[in-house]
């Protein structure tokens, strides 16, 4: 059984691009958070294992908000489409829901930052421009604090945000106290420029406590006090259609609710108050549970979401998947248009999102607690699949990102590029945290320290590779590295550094044969240990059957001997 499970878990790894490094990565031998270190940059970043890549995947950058037990210093993180680091920052503390949104025709990086209890949060929303300066900080109104789950800008220059408000409630309908406490689920719409509250909706005005699927007292929250309130609704996404209606996802009610501009419930998909007749196979459309990120897909009759089908303590499906669901308001039916199954059929017990990409129509899913994201074609084929933490730790959530989303982004940091020089190896290492569209680096030289900008002469061009690029150094004098974009425009340059490098004295720092040998040996040792372990486990588990077999054999032998 254990062997079968291991094979099953590793099958996707073995059938895609196999590498020893990838295998060790996925088995967790490199730790729960394998990282890459850089010479020129003082922060490390989670290493990505590319499970699958396809040129049909949309151009763009991937935006994460890593945190968790094995991710000591959380903060925003951006990868390029190959999984190479583009931007990492640890000055904001724990953040959530990093994404690119447009406000008044300009793109902003937006996220929540503040204090969280692992599930809900109290904080504010930040909007950074392309030079990574904080331009707006948006807060909730009425003395409330913004929650981690949603910060969505609308085309009208307003912001939607989720809020958890602790208040008193009668819990007798779920066998709780009459003077109990709940986390009420709210959302607000705020004018970004003025901070004015335009609309507020409160779940407890429209939903009864006993419509929840989350048992009272399961996870704390038995509600004797305000500090131990019952999270009965768990609002986790808000969207707004151009027709003025709102779309709210409630994880604990298993519902997606359409709300009119006056707050009335127009329809409910899923849960105990479902409005729709489900005409999908296996009744998947209305059978959603513990879901995240309900969005309208252009039309108000197509809804996308991530159906987790699982909670830390309560599994309702054998794996998580995304859905594109079509609603028909003539005969009130719901049908599943497309399904996006988690590759390898894992469950995401919390968090996650589903995004339809604007140019290709591909579907991008961040799996939340499992440190993975996947891009599907619209009809459900896995195109790109990336792990940014090992598969064996998916269920633990030691490194996780509430959402993972893909956007076009232009980043032009105001700080200059970083450079580190290895004199021995005649090599410069250069990187530029946050800069997008760097095509490569031009090595320039001047004869003295007081040389003017135009006195630097270009010597060689090195195309950018990954986050950090290595450049061979030659000659004598003062050097600097200039970032150039794909049109050849100069974007910025490093500080100047001095040196004397002759070609013929370059040391060969290639790997020695001993190292290669010992690495191989180490790999076979690990495989041997793993196999031996599996055999021992199999023998131990089947010891009764083996014993019975031996007894049977002995009897047969004796009988044959007798005759
Ligand atoms: C970003 O905002 C800062 C502060 O408001 C401003 O100084 C800077 O010029 C802005 N950058 C861009 C590219 O607009
Ligand atoms: C520094 O170099 C520039 C040109 O490379 C030259 O014009 C200038 O005279 C030099 N200054 C000194 C102090 O050598």
XYZ file of C-alpha atoms and ligand atoms in Angstrom:
591
model
C 0.000 0.000 0.000
C 2.743 2.423 1.049
C 4.723 1.549 -2.070
C 1.658 2.006 -4.265
C 0.978 5.393 -2.681
C 4.565 6.483 -3.246
C 4.449 5.350 -6.875
C 1.124 7.105 -7.355
C 2.464 10.326 -5.861
C 5.593 10.177 -7.996
C 3.993 9.100 -11.242
C 3.428 12.628 -12.534
C 7.073 13.403 -11.771
C 8.408 10.279 -13.454
C 6.270 10.710 -16.555
C 7.195 14.347 -17.143
C 10.703 15.686 -17.707
C 12.713 13.480 -15.385
C 15.760 14.727 -13.538
C 17.400 13.510 -10.378
C 17.282 17.012 -8.999
C 13.530 17.185 -9.720
C 12.990 13.844 -8.004
C 14.885 14.868 -4.861
C 13.037 18.172 -4.916
C 9.598 16.533 -5.058
C 10.478 13.907 -2.424
C 11.412 16.678 -0.015
C 15.110 15.685 0.259
C 16.048 19.320 -0.440
C 13.826 20.483 2.416
C 10.310 21.819 2.596
C 11.389 25.062 0.976
C 14.208 24.518 -1.546
C 15.700 27.927 -2.274
C 17.974 29.570 -4.793
C 20.725 31.862 -3.576
C 22.304 34.655 -5.552
C 25.732 36.240 -5.578
C 24.582 39.775 -6.352
C 21.379 39.798 -4.293
C 21.122 39.230 -0.559
C 17.765 37.429 -0.515
C 17.004 33.872 -1.533
C 13.846 32.746 -3.294
C 11.861 29.492 -3.486
C 13.175 27.280 -6.257
C 10.594 26.326 -8.858
C 10.329 22.823 -10.290
C 8.829 22.997 -13.765
C 6.588 19.953 -14.166
C 5.309 20.915 -17.580
C 5.740 23.815 -19.942
C 4.009 24.621 -23.205
C 4.441 27.573 -25.589
C 0.644 27.937 -25.643
C 0.810 29.321 -22.097
C 0.071 33.020 -21.881
C 2.911 35.541 -21.745
C 3.082 37.132 -18.335
C 4.403 37.076 -14.798
C 3.147 35.012 -11.868
C 2.255 36.818 -8.633
C 2.428 35.011 -5.295
C 2.241 35.848 -1.609
C 4.309 33.061 -0.002
C 4.009 32.366 3.714
C 3.866 29.388 6.053
C 5.856 27.415 8.616
C 8.864 26.931 6.290
C 8.774 30.433 4.822
C 10.193 32.557 7.590
C 9.939 36.003 6.017
C 6.754 36.342 3.988
C 6.153 38.997 1.370
C 5.304 39.535 -2.285
C 6.979 37.380 -4.946
C 6.901 37.573 -8.752
C 8.177 34.866 -11.128
C 8.532 35.038 -14.884
C 6.835 32.490 -17.127
C 9.800 30.086 -16.702
C 9.730 30.193 -12.906
C 12.710 32.527 -12.537
C 12.581 35.204 -9.860
C 11.615 38.718 -10.955
C 10.763 40.474 -7.693
C 10.862 39.588 -4.027
C 10.354 41.996 -1.141
C 10.207 41.427 2.583
C 9.553 44.931 3.893
C 5.761 44.641 3.959
C 5.583 41.609 6.262
C 2.856 39.111 5.546
C 0.791 40.035 2.533
C -2.027 38.355 0.600
C -3.646 38.442 -2.804
C -0.804 40.042 -4.777
C -2.075 41.027 -8.199
C -1.974 43.665 -10.926
C -5.040 45.860 -11.248
C -5.752 48.894 -13.303
C -6.889 52.206 -11.811
C -7.468 55.311 -13.952
C -5.625 53.744 -16.850
C -2.505 52.838 -14.890
C -1.412 49.412 -13.646
C -0.808 48.926 -9.922
C 0.498 46.058 -7.855
C -2.122 45.572 -5.176
C -2.184 43.480 -2.012
C -3.439 43.225 1.535
C -1.021 43.645 4.447
C -1.663 43.559 8.170
C -2.203 41.048 10.979
C -3.797 37.693 10.399
C -4.770 34.710 12.515
C -3.970 32.224 9.752
C -7.535 32.335 8.427
C -8.785 35.927 8.604
C -7.051 39.262 8.885
C -7.225 42.898 9.891
C -5.270 45.287 7.726
C -5.224 47.616 4.757
C -4.747 47.427 1.011
C -1.684 48.749 -0.797
C -1.338 49.972 -4.362
C 2.201 50.230 -5.795
C 3.060 51.822 -9.119
C 5.571 50.485 -11.629
C 8.520 51.885 -9.651
C 7.304 49.955 -6.577
C 6.327 53.088 -4.663
C 3.221 52.948 -2.478
C 0.793 55.381 -4.093
C -2.481 54.492 -2.371
C -3.396 52.809 0.899
C -7.069 51.909 0.977
C -8.886 51.180 4.233
C -12.264 49.785 5.143
C -14.900 52.236 6.415
C -17.083 52.357 9.554
C -14.132 51.666 11.851
C -13.665 48.180 10.397
C -10.439 46.606 9.125
C -9.873 45.059 5.710
C -9.579 41.295 5.539
C -7.052 39.192 3.596
C -9.416 37.533 1.148
C -10.307 40.214 -1.371
C -9.250 43.548 -2.729
C -10.805 43.976 -6.153
C -10.821 47.197 -8.144
C -13.748 47.936 -10.434
C -13.781 49.872 -13.689
C -15.642 52.659 -11.843
C -12.616 53.532 -9.691
C -13.965 51.771 -6.632
C -12.555 48.949 -4.504
C -14.346 45.881 -3.173
C -13.042 44.344 0.042
C -13.976 41.567 2.451
C -14.327 42.209 6.196
C -14.788 39.890 9.173
C -16.724 41.611 11.956
C -17.028 39.910 15.340
C -20.539 40.412 16.715
C -23.104 38.795 18.978
C -25.594 36.322 17.593
C -28.164 33.799 18.740
C -26.664 30.363 18.066
C -29.471 28.185 19.444
C -30.286 26.926 15.927
C -26.907 25.151 15.873
C -27.066 24.047 19.547
C -24.935 26.971 20.652
C -25.568 29.647 23.253
C -28.229 32.309 22.792
C -25.698 35.058 23.501
C -22.998 33.625 21.222
C -20.443 35.338 18.999
C -19.898 35.084 15.270
C -17.542 36.321 12.611
C -20.004 38.103 10.376
C -19.068 38.199 6.689
C -19.146 41.687 5.134
C -18.019 43.357 2.025
C -17.682 47.058 1.296
C -17.323 49.095 -1.851
C -15.109 52.151 -1.326
C -14.284 55.096 -3.564
C -10.488 54.923 -3.905
C -9.868 58.654 -4.292
C -12.084 59.837 -1.410
C -12.247 56.731 0.794
C -16.013 57.169 0.900
C -18.148 54.094 1.640
C -20.507 53.452 -1.290
C -22.018 50.130 -0.335
C -21.903 47.601 2.495
C -23.404 44.121 2.672
C -23.588 41.965 5.792
C -24.156 38.195 5.535
C -26.089 37.891 8.797
C -28.835 40.161 7.388
C -29.543 37.598 4.671
C -28.176 34.199 5.745
C -29.243 32.060 8.710
C -26.589 30.575 10.967
C -27.825 27.012 10.432
C -27.272 27.237 6.671
C -23.565 26.723 7.385
C -21.762 23.441 6.633
C -19.027 24.293 9.100
C -19.885 22.698 12.447
C -19.896 24.961 15.476
C -16.865 24.302 17.680
C -14.968 22.193 15.106
C -11.942 24.394 14.883
C -12.320 26.482 18.050
C -15.127 28.965 17.491
C -17.548 27.343 19.940
C -18.422 30.988 20.571
C -18.507 31.542 24.298
C -16.533 34.759 23.830
C -15.656 37.373 21.235
C -12.123 35.958 21.098
C -13.498 32.553 20.108
C -16.226 33.529 17.657
C -17.945 31.140 15.237
C -16.913 31.708 11.599
C -20.188 30.471 10.097
C -20.125 32.173 6.662
C -16.475 32.700 5.682
C -16.701 35.193 2.844
C -13.713 34.714 0.521
C -14.353 36.551 -2.741
C -16.357 39.470 -4.108
C -16.813 40.423 -7.725
C -18.949 43.083 -9.408
C -20.529 42.906 -12.830
C -20.900 45.920 -15.115
C -24.664 45.516 -14.585
C -24.134 46.509 -10.933
C -24.702 43.107 -9.318
C -22.232 41.610 -6.847
C -21.015 38.014 -6.677
C -20.006 36.648 -3.253
C -18.404 33.298 -2.422
C -19.096 31.805 1.005
C -16.768 28.894 1.750
C -18.753 27.579 4.729
C -22.207 27.929 3.151
C -20.943 26.273 -0.078
C -22.654 29.083 -1.952
C -22.024 31.626 -4.664
C -24.557 34.417 -4.228
C -25.646 37.099 -6.675
C -26.576 40.306 -4.857
C -28.412 43.293 -6.326
C -27.128 46.874 -5.927
C -29.652 47.255 -3.092
C -28.327 44.169 -1.287
C -31.113 41.681 -2.083
C -30.175 38.116 -2.962
C -31.057 37.477 -6.619
C -29.925 33.864 -6.812
C -27.789 31.307 -4.996
C -25.640 28.620 -6.591
C -25.002 25.647 -4.279
C -25.595 25.203 -0.565
C -28.866 24.770 1.295
C -30.675 27.554 -0.572
C -29.619 26.666 -4.120
C -31.772 28.313 -6.817
C -30.726 26.152 -9.766
C -31.696 22.807 -11.238
C -28.383 21.016 -11.817
C -28.169 19.457 -15.279
C -24.425 18.695 -15.073
C -22.977 15.203 -14.806
C -22.801 14.023 -11.161
C -24.466 17.302 -10.123
C -21.087 19.024 -9.898
C -22.323 22.550 -10.649
C -24.444 22.888 -7.511
C -22.363 20.389 -5.514
C -19.515 22.836 -4.900
C -17.954 22.798 -1.440
C -15.341 24.853 0.478
C -14.780 26.767 -2.779
C -12.801 29.951 -3.567
C -12.680 32.829 -5.988
C -16.075 32.995 -7.694
C -15.931 35.325 -10.730
C -18.097 36.315 -13.578
C -16.573 35.423 -16.915
C -17.698 38.383 -19.099
C -21.353 37.375 -19.303
C -23.372 37.358 -16.065
C -24.428 33.793 -16.850
C -20.945 32.226 -16.735
C -19.238 31.788 -13.357
C -15.752 30.413 -12.670
C -14.476 29.175 -9.316
C -12.049 26.805 -7.609
C -13.981 23.962 -6.020
C -11.631 22.869 -3.214
C -13.985 20.048 -2.221
C -11.939 19.843 0.947
C -11.333 21.521 4.258
C -8.613 20.835 6.840
C -11.050 18.636 8.741
C -13.766 17.844 6.205
C -13.259 16.317 2.760
C -16.228 16.174 0.433
C -14.452 15.332 -2.856
C -11.403 13.208 -3.636
C -9.561 16.099 -5.288
C -9.818 19.827 -6.010
C -10.754 21.273 -9.381
C -11.772 24.421 -11.133
C -15.125 24.876 -12.791
C -16.567 27.040 -15.497
C -20.315 26.961 -14.861
C -23.076 28.173 -17.139
C -26.316 29.469 -15.652
C -29.528 29.708 -17.590
C -31.994 32.229 -16.171
C -34.887 31.156 -18.430
C -35.300 27.711 -16.930
C -32.991 28.231 -13.880
C -30.574 25.458 -14.754
C -26.845 25.193 -14.016
C -24.379 23.202 -16.080
C -20.609 22.645 -15.991
C -18.929 23.916 -19.154
C -15.341 22.930 -18.279
C -13.526 21.098 -15.476
C -9.899 21.757 -14.463
C -8.664 18.810 -12.364
C -5.626 19.195 -10.125
C -2.718 17.416 -11.906
C -2.120 14.207 -9.950
C -5.496 14.581 -8.205
C -4.472 16.320 -5.011
C -6.743 18.230 -2.682
C -6.312 21.825 -1.700
C -7.650 21.998 1.853
C -7.652 25.770 1.915
C -7.077 28.869 -0.218
C -6.562 28.970 -3.969
C -8.032 30.750 -6.965
C -9.015 30.464 -10.601
C -8.307 33.146 -13.200
C -9.282 33.208 -16.864
C -6.370 34.832 -18.697
C -7.317 37.766 -20.944
C -5.414 37.057 -24.160
C -5.496 33.270 -24.599
C -8.577 32.376 -22.546
C -6.359 29.864 -20.720
C -7.342 29.082 -17.142
C -4.767 29.720 -14.424
C -5.184 28.073 -11.022
C -3.223 28.797 -7.866
C -3.782 25.801 -5.597
C -3.437 27.718 -2.321
C -2.176 25.398 0.414
C -0.309 23.127 -2.045
C 2.632 25.169 -3.358
C 1.725 24.770 -7.033
C 0.093 26.593 -9.897
C -1.217 25.244 -13.185
C -2.266 26.749 -16.490
C -4.921 24.899 -18.496
C -6.282 25.408 -21.975
C -9.902 26.525 -21.854
C -11.131 22.975 -22.338
C -9.042 21.579 -19.491
C -5.723 20.357 -20.938
C -2.772 20.960 -18.604
C -0.354 23.244 -20.468
C 2.008 24.531 -17.789
C 2.433 23.104 -14.328
C 4.842 24.527 -11.750
C 5.700 23.477 -8.195
C 7.380 26.051 -5.979
C 7.584 23.623 -3.066
C 7.858 19.801 -2.935
C 4.857 17.604 -3.771
C 5.255 15.510 -0.605
C 4.549 18.582 1.544
C 1.485 19.838 -0.337
C -0.868 18.615 2.394
C 1.086 20.363 5.164
C 0.994 23.857 3.716
C 4.441 24.727 5.067
C 4.886 27.017 2.120
C 1.723 28.280 0.525
C 0.285 31.277 -1.243
C -3.323 32.305 -0.750
C -3.607 33.035 -4.466
C -1.333 32.726 -7.534
C -2.246 34.862 -10.525
C -0.738 35.764 -13.876
C -0.555 39.265 -15.347
C 1.304 41.451 -17.732
C 3.445 43.846 -15.660
C 6.044 46.492 -16.223
C 8.393 46.942 -13.257
C 10.975 49.743 -13.248
C 12.604 49.850 -9.801
C 14.189 53.112 -8.723
C 17.104 51.299 -7.090
C 19.956 50.447 -9.488
C 20.853 46.871 -10.528
C 22.997 44.825 -8.126
C 26.407 43.473 -9.041
C 28.907 41.174 -7.331
C 32.389 40.518 -8.736
C 34.351 37.297 -8.344
C 37.943 38.358 -9.117
C 39.256 34.782 -9.061
C 36.767 33.575 -11.659
C 36.838 36.788 -13.734
C 33.093 36.908 -13.428
C 30.516 39.529 -12.561
C 27.061 38.508 -11.321
C 24.311 40.987 -12.087
C 20.603 41.133 -11.196
C 17.880 43.732 -10.846
C 15.134 42.964 -8.359
C 11.783 44.046 -9.785
C 12.892 44.975 -13.312
C 10.873 43.402 -16.128
C 11.740 43.269 -19.833
C 15.507 43.224 -19.352
C 16.873 41.604 -22.520
C 20.492 41.557 -21.473
C 23.505 43.311 -20.029
C 26.159 45.402 -21.735
C 29.594 45.432 -20.116
C 31.129 48.898 -20.343
C 34.567 50.166 -19.466
C 36.221 53.503 -18.696
C 39.831 54.214 -17.885
C 39.424 56.019 -14.577
C 37.119 56.612 -11.631
C 36.169 60.152 -12.580
C 35.136 59.217 -16.127
C 31.888 60.806 -17.232
C 28.878 58.749 -18.281
C 29.669 59.104 -21.996
C 33.283 58.002 -21.454
C 32.181 54.418 -20.794
C 32.709 52.239 -23.882
C 30.680 49.071 -24.555
C 32.781 45.890 -24.635
C 30.378 42.965 -24.789
C 26.724 41.993 -24.567
C 25.442 39.157 -22.429
C 21.791 38.077 -22.803
C 19.933 37.883 -19.488
C 19.570 34.373 -18.100
C 17.235 33.784 -15.156
C 17.225 36.235 -12.279
C 21.001 36.565 -12.149
C 23.288 36.746 -15.181
C 26.986 35.852 -15.244
C 29.268 38.078 -17.287
C 32.893 37.225 -18.149
C 35.252 40.080 -17.375
C 38.262 41.069 -19.437
C 40.578 44.023 -19.625
C 41.587 46.675 -17.183
C 39.906 49.766 -15.762
C 36.524 50.783 -14.412
C 33.544 48.663 -15.406
C 29.777 48.747 -15.117
C 26.878 46.691 -16.442
C 24.047 48.376 -18.293
C 20.595 46.771 -18.547
C 19.055 47.038 -22.006
C 15.522 46.178 -23.113
C 14.479 44.261 -26.233
C 14.640 47.438 -28.340
C 18.183 48.095 -27.187
C 17.233 50.997 -24.914
C 19.302 51.601 -21.834
C 17.269 50.927 -18.673
C 19.774 51.436 -15.856
C 23.275 50.535 -14.777
C 25.167 49.114 -11.828
C 27.748 50.977 -9.773
C 31.195 51.047 -11.390
C 33.801 48.546 -10.183
C 37.533 48.420 -10.753
C 39.615 45.495 -11.958
C 42.369 43.968 -14.060
C 41.472 40.730 -15.839
C 43.590 38.871 -18.397
C 42.002 36.123 -20.454
C 44.876 33.647 -20.114
C 44.736 33.625 -16.307
C 41.099 32.569 -16.063
C 40.785 29.643 -13.679
C 38.766 26.660 -14.741
C 36.256 26.150 -11.967
C 34.471 23.197 -13.605
C 33.361 20.280 -11.481
C 35.959 17.600 -10.735
C 35.326 13.960 -11.590
C 35.362 13.044 -7.909
C 32.407 15.346 -7.280
C 30.460 13.865 -10.178
C 31.188 10.365 -8.922
C 30.186 11.063 -5.349
C 26.992 12.770 -6.429
C 26.018 9.702 -8.481
C 26.916 7.426 -5.613
C 24.818 9.525 -3.297
C 21.850 9.295 -5.635
C 22.059 5.511 -5.892
C 22.470 5.285 -2.148
C 19.246 7.204 -1.669
C 17.392 5.082 -4.225
C 18.755 1.947 -2.512
C 17.634 3.161 0.893
C 14.213 4.056 -0.412
C 13.738 0.683 -2.118
C 15.024 -1.255 0.879
C 12.662 0.701 3.112
C 9.733 -0.075 0.832
C 10.626 -3.801 0.826
C 10.914 -3.884 4.627
C 7.542 -2.177 4.974
C 5.955 -4.567 2.460
C 7.400 -7.631 4.228
C 6.336 -6.352 7.628
C 2.791 -5.602 6.496
C 2.457 -8.959 4.746
C 4.186 -10.992 7.441
C 1.032 -12.998 8.292
C 0.509 -13.974 4.679
C 4.200 -14.892 4.237
C 4.053 -17.015 7.368
C 0.919 -18.790 6.072
C 2.664 -19.344 2.746
C 5.699 -20.871 4.470
C 3.508 -23.212 6.514
C 1.707 -24.256 3.329
C 4.997 -24.888 1.509
C 6.404 -26.901 4.355
C 3.295 -29.077 4.423
C 3.495 -29.712 0.700
C 7.187 -30.537 0.971
C 6.587 -32.922 3.849
C 3.732 -34.581 1.945
C 5.921 -35.027 -1.104
C 8.654 -36.396 1.119
C 6.180 -38.826 2.671
C 5.024 -40.265 -0.649
C 5.424 56.221 -8.453
O 5.021 56.961 -7.351
C 6.045 57.765 -6.766
C 5.468 58.379 -5.515
O 4.224 58.937 -5.748
C 6.504 58.787 -7.778
O 7.522 59.578 -7.238
C 7.003 58.059 -8.999
O 7.366 58.978 -9.993
C 5.926 57.141 -9.548
N 6.490 56.353 -10.591
C 5.920 56.301 -11.793
C 6.615 55.461 -12.787
O 4.886 56.882 -12.056
C 39.480 59.883 -17.292
O 39.125 59.308 -18.538
C 38.580 60.203 -19.458
C 38.175 59.425 -20.709
O 38.113 58.061 -20.546
C 39.543 61.307 -19.783
O 38.925 62.234 -20.651
C 39.985 61.996 -18.512
O 40.990 62.905 -18.787
C 40.515 60.982 -17.529
N 40.820 61.637 -16.260
C 41.940 61.376 -15.607
C 42.110 62.145 -14.312
O 42.770 60.622 -16.011
